[in-house]
Amino acid sequence: MGQPTEEINFLLLFLTGTLGLLFLASTLILFVFINQKRMLSQRNKLQALKSSYQQEMLKAAIDAQEKERKRIAEDLHDEVGAVLSLAKLNANRANEYSANEEGRRLNKDTIQFIDDTINNVRRISKDLLPPTLEEFGLIKAIDELVAKVRASNIVRIKFEYRGEFNNLYPEIELALYRIAQELVNNALKHADAGEIEIYLERNENHLTLKVLDDGSGFKVEEIDRKSTFEKGIGLKNIHSRVSMLDGEINYFPNLPKGTAATVELDLSTRIHK
Amino acid sequence: MNVDFLQLILTTSSYSAILPLGLGIFKWRSLSFELKILSAYLFLSLLTDITTLQLANNLINNLPLLYVLTVLEFALFSWVYYNIFESFHLKKSVIVIAALFFLVFVISLYQNGVSSYATAPRTVESIVFTIYAIIYFNQILKGNHSFGLEKDAMFWFNGGLLVYFAGSLLFFSLSSFILEHASLEMQRKLFTTPAILNIVQKLLFTIAIWVSQRKK
Ligand SMILES: Nc1ncnc2c1ncn2[C@@H]1O[C@H](COP(=O)(O)OP(=O)(O)OP(=O)(O)O)[C@@H](O)[C@H]1O
Ligand SMILES: [Mg+2]
């Protein structure tokens, strides 16, 4: 080098080369950035599609389940119930034709059995399809559930509510009722509790259902670890119903012992449906 | 070109590691392992840069320091890539290439002496990390990142390396030639190239540390 023109030429060449390489590098970085953005948004769209599809599946499954329950409840009531009433009538009449003491005693027992069964059938079909819920709404239905538990004299049970519950959508009412029912059933079945409390609270569009017991308590992770064979379907059903409503369910250990299950729903997302 | 302007760039470049290093120390507890390595590198880099500047001001040849920085830099960045490459083969290659690099380093040192410009090591280093950066970008595109790259510290780190090494490649490979043949004035001008790129790199490293979050 040494000559000024040569130096200028070298400088130009050097700058061109370096800028060229820099340009390539920045293009590459930009390309990676933009491409990844595009891929990400595509994947997010797919995810959203998938989860809305899953929600619909869930809703369909739960609807089907409710429909099936309704059918069974109606069949039980109409077919089995009707035949049982007839059977009772016949047994009563048979009593008149029975001449000996032993026959009458057997007949009386039979009538008692039939009566018990009629009551059971009515109870089961009511459990399957709580008529109170459809006619008088969520609060009355839970009241009835509480009364039934109280009558059994196994635990003390309390139900309190705050807010307006008359204008809930039927699907939300039903879901909340089923969830409360299963949570109470679980507390009765597994917790060995002395006390159960149910709280229902609504604040504008925010709804909370809480079921507490002072029983043995449990860890959700441990339930998750159980094999499907051992697992019940109660918690799973609750989960399905809650996620169908875009809500959230949490199980907290209650202090000093027991379980506090809380369901939270945001009703505003439901109103526009 | 204004002489003071060149001096300003060189000085800024020497201190440019302060920004990311300060941020790294501030966020130290929440940094990922790779970013801790990066912070360690920034500390060493700041140390050598300032020493280099001091030596130059005291008219002492500072080129040996470049050898020191180069070998440390290569080791630390290789360590980062060893961690962030997912493929087992790539991890193994990083180790093998580091060993080969060390060979080049020793030979170059033996042939040219510590007072020469570390031309061969710098050139090889530039090529290696440019390739690593491209491979890593490929890994990003193939993998399924669940968040945008603007929040990915390693994306910015990688960008910093790519810009610096791709941009300096010509300078490094021609460095001996430049020192031998170009006029002193020209040398001064050309030496601002890595200095500017160094500032850009440190800025990108700052972003990397800035956006980093504790995983999970
Ligand atoms: N309130 C509770 N206190 C203590 N353990 C509970 C409570 N609720 C649930 N569990 C535990 O969680 C498990 C899962 O409950 P889940 O309702 O899913 O099934 P299940 O009640 O056993 O069966 P299913 O509801 O299908 O009749 C129960 O077996 C029980 O061990
Ligand atoms: Mg259950």
Coordinates of C-alpha atoms and ligand atoms in Angstrom, one line a residue:
Chain A
M1 CA 0.0 0.0 0.0
G2 CA 1.6 3.3 0.9
Q3 CA 0.0 5.1 -2.1
P4 CA -3.0 7.2 -1.0
T5 CA -5.2 5.9 -3.8
E6 CA -4.3 2.4 -2.9
E7 CA -5.2 3.0 0.7
I8 CA -8.5 4.5 -0.3
N9 CA -9.3 1.5 -2.5
F10 CA -8.4 -0.8 0.3
L11 CA -10.6 1.1 2.7
L12 CA -13.5 1.0 0.4
L13 CA -13.1 -2.7 -0.2
F14 CA -12.8 -3.3 3.5
L15 CA -15.8 -1.2 4.3
T16 CA -17.9 -2.9 1.6
G17 CA -17.0 -6.3 2.7
T18 CA -17.6 -5.6 6.4
L19 CA -20.9 -3.8 5.7
G20 CA -21.9 -6.7 3.5
L21 CA -21.2 -9.2 6.2
L22 CA -23.0 -7.0 8.7
F23 CA -26.0 -6.8 6.4
L24 CA -26.1 -10.6 6.1
A25 CA -25.9 -11.0 9.8
S26 CA -28.7 -8.5 10.5
T27 CA -30.9 -10.0 7.7
L28 CA -30.4 -13.4 9.3
I29 CA -31.4 -12.1 12.8
L30 CA -34.4 -10.3 11.4
F31 CA -35.4 -13.4 9.4
V32 CA -35.2 -15.6 12.5
F33 CA -37.2 -13.1 14.5
I34 CA -40.0 -12.6 12.0
N35 CA -40.3 -16.3 11.2
Q36 CA -40.5 -17.3 14.8
K37 CA -43.2 -14.6 15.4
R38 CA -45.2 -16.0 12.5
M39 CA -44.8 -19.6 13.7
L40 CA -45.8 -18.6 17.3
S41 CA -48.9 -16.8 16.2
Q42 CA -49.9 -19.8 14.0
R43 CA -49.4 -22.1 16.9
N44 CA -51.4 -19.9 19.3
K45 CA -54.2 -19.8 16.8
L46 CA -54.2 -23.6 16.6
Q47 CA -54.1 -23.9 20.3
A48 CA -57.1 -21.6 20.7
L49 CA -59.0 -23.6 18.1
K50 CA -58.1 -26.8 19.9
S51 CA -59.2 -25.6 23.3
S52 CA -62.5 -24.2 22.0
Y53 CA -63.0 -27.6 20.4
Q54 CA -62.2 -29.3 23.7
Q55 CA -64.7 -27.1 25.5
E56 CA -67.4 -27.9 23.0
M57 CA -66.6 -31.6 23.5
L58 CA -66.8 -31.2 27.2
K59 CA -70.1 -29.4 27.0
A60 CA -71.5 -32.1 24.7
A61 CA -70.3 -34.8 27.1
I62 CA -71.9 -33.1 30.1
D63 CA -75.1 -32.3 28.2
A64 CA -75.3 -36.0 27.2
Q65 CA -74.7 -37.1 30.7
E66 CA -77.5 -34.8 32.0
K67 CA -79.9 -36.0 29.3
E68 CA -79.1 -39.6 30.2
R69 CA -79.8 -38.9 33.8
K70 CA -83.1 -37.2 33.0
R71 CA -84.1 -40.2 30.9
I72 CA -83.2 -42.7 33.6
A73 CA -85.0 -40.6 36.2
E74 CA -88.1 -40.3 34.1
D75 CA -88.1 -44.0 33.2
L76 CA -87.5 -45.0 36.8
H77 CA -90.4 -42.9 37.9
D78 CA -92.9 -43.7 35.1
E79 CA -92.1 -47.3 34.4
V80 CA -90.7 -48.8 37.6
G81 CA -92.7 -46.5 39.9
A82 CA -96.0 -47.2 38.1
V83 CA -95.5 -51.0 38.1
L84 CA -94.5 -50.9 41.8
S85 CA -97.7 -49.0 42.6
L86 CA -99.7 -51.6 40.8
A87 CA -97.8 -54.4 42.6
K88 CA -98.7 -52.7 45.9
L89 CA -102.3 -52.5 44.9
N90 CA -102.3 -56.2 44.0
A91 CA -100.6 -57.1 47.3
N92 CA -103.2 -55.2 49.2
R93 CA -106.0 -57.0 47.4
A94 CA -104.2 -60.4 47.9
N95 CA -104.4 -59.7 51.6
E96 CA -108.2 -59.9 51.4
Y97 CA -108.1 -63.3 49.7
S98 CA -105.5 -64.7 52.1
A99 CA -107.1 -67.1 54.6
N100 CA -104.3 -68.0 56.9
E101 CA -102.3 -65.9 59.3
E102 CA -98.9 -66.8 57.8
G103 CA -100.0 -65.7 54.3
R104 CA -101.2 -62.3 55.7
R105 CA -98.0 -61.8 57.5
L106 CA -95.9 -62.5 54.4
N107 CA -98.2 -60.2 52.4
K108 CA -97.7 -57.4 54.9
D109 CA -94.0 -57.8 54.7
T110 CA -94.2 -57.7 50.9
I111 CA -96.2 -54.5 51.0
Q112 CA -93.6 -53.0 53.3
F113 CA -90.8 -54.0 50.9
I114 CA -92.7 -52.5 48.0
D115 CA -93.2 -49.3 49.9
D116 CA -89.5 -49.0 50.7
T117 CA -88.7 -49.6 47.1
I118 CA -91.2 -47.0 45.9
N119 CA -89.5 -44.5 48.3
N120 CA -86.1 -45.5 47.1
V121 CA -87.0 -45.1 43.5
R122 CA -88.5 -41.7 44.1
R123 CA -85.4 -40.7 46.1
I124 CA -83.0 -42.0 43.4
S125 CA -84.9 -40.3 40.5
K126 CA -85.0 -37.1 42.5
D127 CA -81.3 -37.3 43.0
L128 CA -80.8 -37.9 39.3
L129 CA -82.9 -35.0 38.3
P130 CA -83.5 -32.5 41.1
P131 CA -87.0 -31.1 40.3
T132 CA -86.5 -28.3 42.9
L133 CA -83.7 -26.9 40.8
E134 CA -85.7 -26.4 37.7
E135 CA -88.7 -25.1 39.6
F136 CA -87.4 -23.1 42.5
G137 CA -83.8 -22.4 41.6
L138 CA -80.4 -23.1 43.0
I139 CA -80.8 -21.8 46.5
K140 CA -83.9 -24.0 47.2
A141 CA -82.2 -27.0 45.7
I142 CA -79.1 -26.7 47.8
D143 CA -81.4 -26.1 50.8
E144 CA -83.1 -29.3 50.1
L145 CA -79.7 -31.1 49.7
V146 CA -78.7 -29.7 53.1
A147 CA -81.9 -30.7 54.7
K148 CA -81.5 -34.3 53.5
V149 CA -77.9 -34.4 54.9
R150 CA -79.0 -32.9 58.2
A151 CA -81.8 -35.4 58.5
S152 CA -79.3 -38.2 58.3
N153 CA -77.8 -36.9 61.6
I154 CA -74.2 -37.8 60.6
V155 CA -72.8 -34.3 60.5
R156 CA -73.7 -30.8 61.3
I157 CA -74.2 -28.8 58.1
K158 CA -74.7 -25.2 57.3
F159 CA -75.5 -23.3 54.2
E160 CA -75.2 -19.5 53.7
Y161 CA -75.5 -17.4 50.6
R162 CA -75.2 -13.8 49.7
G163 CA -76.2 -12.0 46.5
E164 CA -78.7 -12.5 43.7
F165 CA -79.2 -16.0 42.3
N166 CA -82.5 -15.8 40.5
N167 CA -81.2 -14.8 37.1
L168 CA -78.6 -17.5 36.6
Y169 CA -78.5 -19.5 33.4
P170 CA -80.0 -23.0 33.8
E171 CA -76.7 -24.6 32.7
I172 CA -74.8 -22.6 35.4
E173 CA -77.4 -23.5 38.1
L174 CA -77.2 -27.1 37.2
A175 CA -73.4 -27.1 37.2
L176 CA -73.2 -25.4 40.5
Y177 CA -75.7 -27.7 42.0
R178 CA -73.9 -30.8 40.8
I179 CA -70.6 -29.5 42.0
A180 CA -72.0 -28.7 45.5
Q181 CA -73.6 -32.1 45.6
E182 CA -70.4 -33.9 44.7
L183 CA -68.3 -31.9 47.2
V184 CA -70.8 -32.6 50.0
N185 CA -70.9 -36.2 49.0
N186 CA -67.1 -36.4 49.1
A187 CA -67.0 -34.7 52.5
L188 CA -69.5 -37.3 53.8
K189 CA -67.9 -40.2 52.1
H190 CA -64.2 -39.6 52.6
A191 CA -63.5 -36.9 55.1
D192 CA -65.1 -38.4 58.2
A193 CA -66.1 -34.8 59.0
G194 CA -68.0 -33.5 62.0
E195 CA -69.1 -30.3 60.2
I196 CA -69.7 -29.2 56.6
E197 CA -70.3 -25.6 55.5
I198 CA -71.5 -24.4 52.2
Y199 CA -71.1 -20.8 51.1
L200 CA -72.4 -19.2 47.9
E201 CA -71.6 -15.7 47.1
R202 CA -72.2 -13.5 44.2
N203 CA -70.7 -10.1 43.6
E204 CA -72.0 -8.6 40.3
N205 CA -70.4 -11.0 37.9
H206 CA -68.2 -12.9 40.2
L207 CA -69.5 -16.0 41.8
T208 CA -67.9 -18.1 44.5
L209 CA -69.0 -21.5 45.8
K210 CA -67.2 -22.8 48.8
V211 CA -67.6 -26.1 50.5
L212 CA -65.6 -26.7 53.7
D213 CA -65.2 -29.7 56.0
D214 CA -63.2 -30.4 59.1
G215 CA -62.3 -33.9 58.1
S216 CA -59.2 -35.8 57.1
G217 CA -58.2 -33.5 54.2
F218 CA -56.5 -34.7 51.0
K219 CA -53.9 -33.7 48.4
V220 CA -55.0 -33.3 44.8
E221 CA -51.5 -34.4 43.6
E222 CA -51.9 -37.7 45.5
I223 CA -55.3 -38.3 43.9
D224 CA -53.7 -37.6 40.5
R225 CA -51.1 -40.2 41.2
K226 CA -53.7 -42.9 41.7
S227 CA -54.3 -45.3 38.9
T228 CA -57.4 -44.8 36.8
F229 CA -58.8 -48.0 38.3
E230 CA -58.8 -46.6 41.8
K231 CA -59.8 -43.2 40.9
G232 CA -63.3 -41.9 41.3
I233 CA -64.9 -39.7 38.7
G234 CA -66.3 -37.1 41.1
L235 CA -63.4 -34.7 41.1
K236 CA -62.9 -35.2 37.4
N237 CA -66.6 -34.3 36.7
I238 CA -66.3 -31.2 38.9
H239 CA -63.2 -30.2 36.9
S240 CA -65.0 -30.7 33.6
R241 CA -68.0 -28.7 34.7
V242 CA -65.8 -25.9 36.0
S243 CA -63.6 -25.7 32.9
M244 CA -66.7 -25.8 30.7
L245 CA -67.7 -22.6 32.5
D246 CA -64.2 -21.1 32.2
G247 CA -64.0 -21.1 35.9
E248 CA -61.5 -22.2 38.4
I249 CA -61.5 -24.8 41.2
N250 CA -59.0 -25.0 44.1
Y251 CA -58.7 -27.4 47.0
F252 CA -57.1 -25.8 50.0
P253 CA -56.3 -27.6 53.2
N254 CA -58.6 -26.2 55.8
L255 CA -57.0 -25.2 59.1
P256 CA -56.6 -26.9 61.5
K257 CA -57.8 -29.8 59.5
G258 CA -60.1 -30.6 56.6
T259 CA -60.7 -29.4 53.1
A260 CA -61.8 -26.1 51.6
A261 CA -62.9 -26.4 48.0
T262 CA -63.6 -23.2 46.2
V263 CA -65.1 -22.7 42.8
E264 CA -64.9 -19.3 41.2
L265 CA -66.8 -18.2 38.1
D266 CA -66.7 -15.1 36.1
L267 CA -70.3 -14.7 34.8
S268 CA -69.6 -11.8 32.5
T269 CA -68.1 -14.1 29.8
R270 CA -71.3 -16.1 29.9
I271 CA -73.8 -13.3 29.6
H272 CA -73.1 -12.6 25.9
K273 CA -73.4 -16.2 24.8
Chain B
M1 CA -12.7 12.5 10.0
N2 CA -12.3 14.1 13.3
V3 CA -9.5 12.6 15.4
D4 CA -11.3 13.1 18.7
F5 CA -14.3 11.2 17.4
L6 CA -12.2 8.1 16.8
Q7 CA -10.7 8.4 20.3
L8 CA -14.2 8.7 21.7
I9 CA -15.3 5.5 20.0
L10 CA -12.3 3.6 21.2
T11 CA -12.8 4.8 24.8
T12 CA -16.5 4.1 24.7
S13 CA -15.8 0.7 23.4
S14 CA -13.4 0.0 26.2
Y15 CA -15.9 0.8 28.8
S16 CA -19.0 -0.5 27.1
A17 CA -19.0 -3.7 29.1
I18 CA -19.9 -1.7 32.2
L19 CA -23.6 -1.4 31.3
P20 CA -24.4 -5.1 30.8
L21 CA -22.1 -6.1 33.6
G22 CA -23.8 -3.7 36.0
L23 CA -27.2 -5.0 35.0
G24 CA -25.9 -8.5 35.3
I25 CA -24.7 -7.9 38.9
F26 CA -27.9 -6.3 39.8
K27 CA -30.0 -9.2 38.5
W28 CA -27.4 -11.8 39.4
R29 CA -29.7 -14.0 41.5
S30 CA -32.3 -14.3 38.8
L31 CA -29.8 -14.9 35.9
S32 CA -29.7 -18.3 34.1
F33 CA -26.5 -20.2 34.2
E34 CA -25.6 -19.1 30.7
L35 CA -26.1 -15.5 31.6
K36 CA -23.9 -15.9 34.6
I37 CA -21.1 -17.1 32.3
L38 CA -21.8 -14.1 30.1
S39 CA -21.5 -11.8 33.1
A40 CA -18.2 -13.4 34.1
Y41 CA -17.0 -12.8 30.5
L42 CA -18.1 -9.2 30.7
F43 CA -16.1 -8.7 33.9
L44 CA -13.0 -10.2 32.2
S45 CA -13.6 -8.2 29.1
L46 CA -14.0 -4.9 31.0
L47 CA -10.8 -5.7 32.9
T48 CA -8.7 -6.4 29.8
D49 CA -10.2 -3.5 27.9
I50 CA -9.4 -1.0 30.6
T51 CA -5.9 -2.5 31.0
T52 CA -5.4 -2.3 27.2
L53 CA -6.4 1.3 27.3
Q54 CA -4.0 2.1 30.1
L55 CA -1.2 0.3 28.5
A56 CA -1.8 2.2 25.2
N57 CA -1.8 5.4 27.1
N58 CA 1.4 4.5 28.8
L59 CA 2.9 3.5 25.4
I60 CA 3.2 -0.1 26.3
N61 CA 2.4 -2.8 23.7
N62 CA -1.0 -4.1 24.5
L63 CA -1.3 -6.8 21.9
P64 CA -0.5 -9.7 24.3
L65 CA -3.7 -8.9 26.2
L66 CA -5.7 -9.7 23.1
Y67 CA -4.3 -13.2 23.2
V68 CA -5.4 -13.5 26.8
L69 CA -8.9 -12.2 26.1
T70 CA -9.3 -14.3 23.0
V71 CA -8.6 -17.6 24.7
L72 CA -10.8 -16.7 27.7
E73 CA -13.6 -15.5 25.4
F74 CA -13.4 -18.6 23.3
A75 CA -13.6 -20.8 26.4
L76 CA -16.5 -18.9 28.0
F77 CA -18.6 -18.6 24.8
S78 CA -18.0 -22.2 24.0
W79 CA -19.2 -23.1 27.4
V80 CA -22.4 -21.1 26.8
Y81 CA -23.0 -22.9 23.5
Y82 CA -22.2 -26.2 25.1
N83 CA -25.1 -25.5 27.4
I84 CA -27.6 -24.1 25.0
F85 CA -27.1 -26.5 22.1
E86 CA -29.7 -29.3 22.4
S87 CA -28.1 -31.9 20.2
F88 CA -25.6 -34.2 21.8
H89 CA -23.4 -34.2 18.7
L90 CA -23.3 -30.4 18.7
K91 CA -22.3 -30.4 22.4
K92 CA -19.5 -32.9 21.6
S93 CA -18.4 -30.8 18.6
V94 CA -18.1 -27.7 20.8
I95 CA -15.6 -29.5 22.9
V96 CA -13.6 -30.8 20.0
I97 CA -13.6 -27.5 18.3
A98 CA -12.4 -25.8 21.5
A99 CA -9.5 -28.2 21.7
L100 CA -8.6 -27.5 18.0
F101 CA -8.8 -23.8 18.6
F102 CA -6.4 -24.1 21.5
L103 CA -4.0 -25.8 19.1
V104 CA -4.3 -23.0 16.6
F105 CA -3.8 -20.5 19.5
V106 CA -0.6 -22.2 20.7
I107 CA 0.9 -22.5 17.3
S108 CA 0.1 -18.9 16.4
L109 CA 1.5 -17.7 19.6
Y110 CA 4.7 -19.8 19.1
Q111 CA 5.2 -18.6 15.5
N112 CA 4.4 -14.9 15.9
G113 CA 5.1 -14.2 19.6
V114 CA 2.9 -12.4 22.1
S115 CA 3.6 -9.0 20.7
S116 CA 2.0 -9.7 17.4
Y117 CA -1.7 -9.2 16.6
A118 CA -3.6 -12.4 17.3
T119 CA -4.7 -12.6 13.7
A120 CA -5.2 -16.4 13.3
P121 CA -6.9 -17.0 16.6
R122 CA -9.2 -14.0 16.1
T123 CA -10.1 -15.1 12.6
V124 CA -10.8 -18.7 13.6
E125 CA -12.8 -17.5 16.6
S126 CA -14.9 -15.3 14.3
I127 CA -15.7 -18.0 11.9
V128 CA -16.5 -20.5 14.7
F129 CA -18.9 -18.3 16.6
T130 CA -20.6 -17.0 13.4
I131 CA -21.3 -20.6 12.6
Y132 CA -22.5 -21.4 16.1
A133 CA -24.8 -18.4 16.0
I134 CA -26.3 -19.6 12.8
I135 CA -26.7 -23.1 14.1
Y136 CA -28.4 -21.7 17.2
F137 CA -30.8 -19.7 15.2
N138 CA -31.7 -22.8 13.3
Q139 CA -32.3 -24.5 16.5
I140 CA -34.7 -21.8 17.6
L141 CA -36.6 -22.0 14.4
K142 CA -36.9 -25.8 14.6
G143 CA -37.8 -25.9 18.3
N144 CA -41.1 -24.8 19.7
H145 CA -40.5 -21.7 21.6
S146 CA -43.6 -20.8 23.5
F147 CA -42.9 -17.1 23.7
G148 CA -41.7 -14.3 21.5
L149 CA -38.0 -14.0 20.8
E150 CA -37.9 -10.4 22.1
K151 CA -38.1 -11.9 25.5
D152 CA -35.5 -14.6 24.9
A153 CA -32.2 -13.7 26.4
M154 CA -30.3 -16.2 24.3
F155 CA -31.7 -14.8 21.1
W156 CA -30.2 -11.4 21.9
F157 CA -26.9 -12.9 23.1
N158 CA -26.7 -14.8 19.9
G159 CA -27.5 -11.7 17.9
G160 CA -24.7 -9.9 19.7
L161 CA -22.2 -12.6 18.9
L162 CA -23.3 -12.8 15.3
V163 CA -23.1 -9.1 14.6
Y164 CA -19.7 -8.7 16.3
F165 CA -18.0 -11.7 14.8
A166 CA -19.5 -11.5 11.3
G167 CA -18.7 -7.8 11.2
S168 CA -15.2 -8.1 12.5
L169 CA -14.3 -11.1 10.3
L170 CA -12.6 -9.1 7.6
F171 CA -10.8 -6.9 10.1
F172 CA -9.5 -9.8 12.0
S173 CA -8.4 -11.8 9.0
L174 CA -6.7 -8.7 7.5
S175 CA -5.3 -7.4 10.8
S176 CA -1.7 -8.5 10.3
F177 CA -1.8 -7.2 6.8
I178 CA -3.2 -3.9 7.9
L179 CA -0.6 -3.5 10.7
E180 CA 2.2 -4.2 8.3
H181 CA 1.1 -2.2 5.3
A182 CA -1.4 0.5 6.1
S183 CA -0.4 4.0 7.2
L184 CA -0.7 4.7 10.9
E185 CA -3.6 7.0 10.2
M186 CA -5.4 4.3 8.3
Q187 CA -4.7 1.8 11.1
R188 CA -6.4 4.2 13.5
K189 CA -9.5 4.4 11.3
L190 CA -9.7 0.7 10.7
F191 CA -9.4 -0.1 14.4
T192 CA -12.6 1.6 15.1
T193 CA -14.5 -1.2 13.2
P194 CA -14.2 -3.8 16.0
A195 CA -14.6 -1.0 18.5
I196 CA -18.0 0.1 17.0
L197 CA -19.1 -3.5 16.7
N198 CA -18.0 -4.1 20.3
I199 CA -20.3 -1.4 21.5
V200 CA -23.2 -2.8 19.5
Q201 CA -22.5 -6.3 20.9
K202 CA -22.4 -5.0 24.5
L203 CA -25.7 -3.2 23.9
L204 CA -27.3 -6.4 22.6
F205 CA -25.8 -8.3 25.6
T206 CA -27.5 -5.6 27.8
I207 CA -30.8 -6.3 26.2
A208 CA -30.2 -10.0 26.7
I209 CA -29.7 -9.6 30.5
W210 CA -32.5 -7.0 30.6
V211 CA -35.1 -9.3 29.2
S212 CA -34.0 -12.4 31.1
Q213 CA -36.3 -14.0 33.5
R214 CA -36.0 -16.9 35.9
K215 CA -37.3 -19.9 34.2
K216 CA -40.4 -21.6 35.7
Ligands
LIG1 N1 -63.5 -33.7 51.3 C1 -62.6 -34.7 51.2 N2 -61.9 -35.1 52.3 C2 -61.0 -36.1 52.2 N3 -60.7 -36.7 51.0 C3 -61.4 -36.4 49.9 C4 -62.4 -35.3 50.0 N4 -62.8 -35.2 48.7 C5 -62.2 -36.1 47.9 N5 -61.3 -36.8 48.7 C6 -60.4 -37.8 48.2 O1 -60.3 -37.7 46.8 C7 -60.6 -38.9 46.1 C8 -61.2 -38.6 44.8 O2 -62.6 -38.1 44.9 P1 -63.6 -38.4 43.8 O3 -64.8 -37.7 44.1 O4 -62.9 -38.0 42.5 O5 -63.8 -39.9 43.8 P2 -64.7 -40.8 44.7 O6 -65.5 -39.9 45.6 O7 -63.8 -41.8 45.4 O8 -65.6 -41.6 43.7 P3 -66.9 -41.0 43.0 O9 -67.0 -39.6 43.2 O10 -66.7 -41.3 41.6 O11 -68.1 -41.8 43.6 C9 -61.4 -39.6 47.1 O12 -61.3 -41.0 46.9 C10 -60.9 -39.2 48.5 O13 -59.8 -40.0 48.8
MG2 MG -66.7 -38.4 44.9

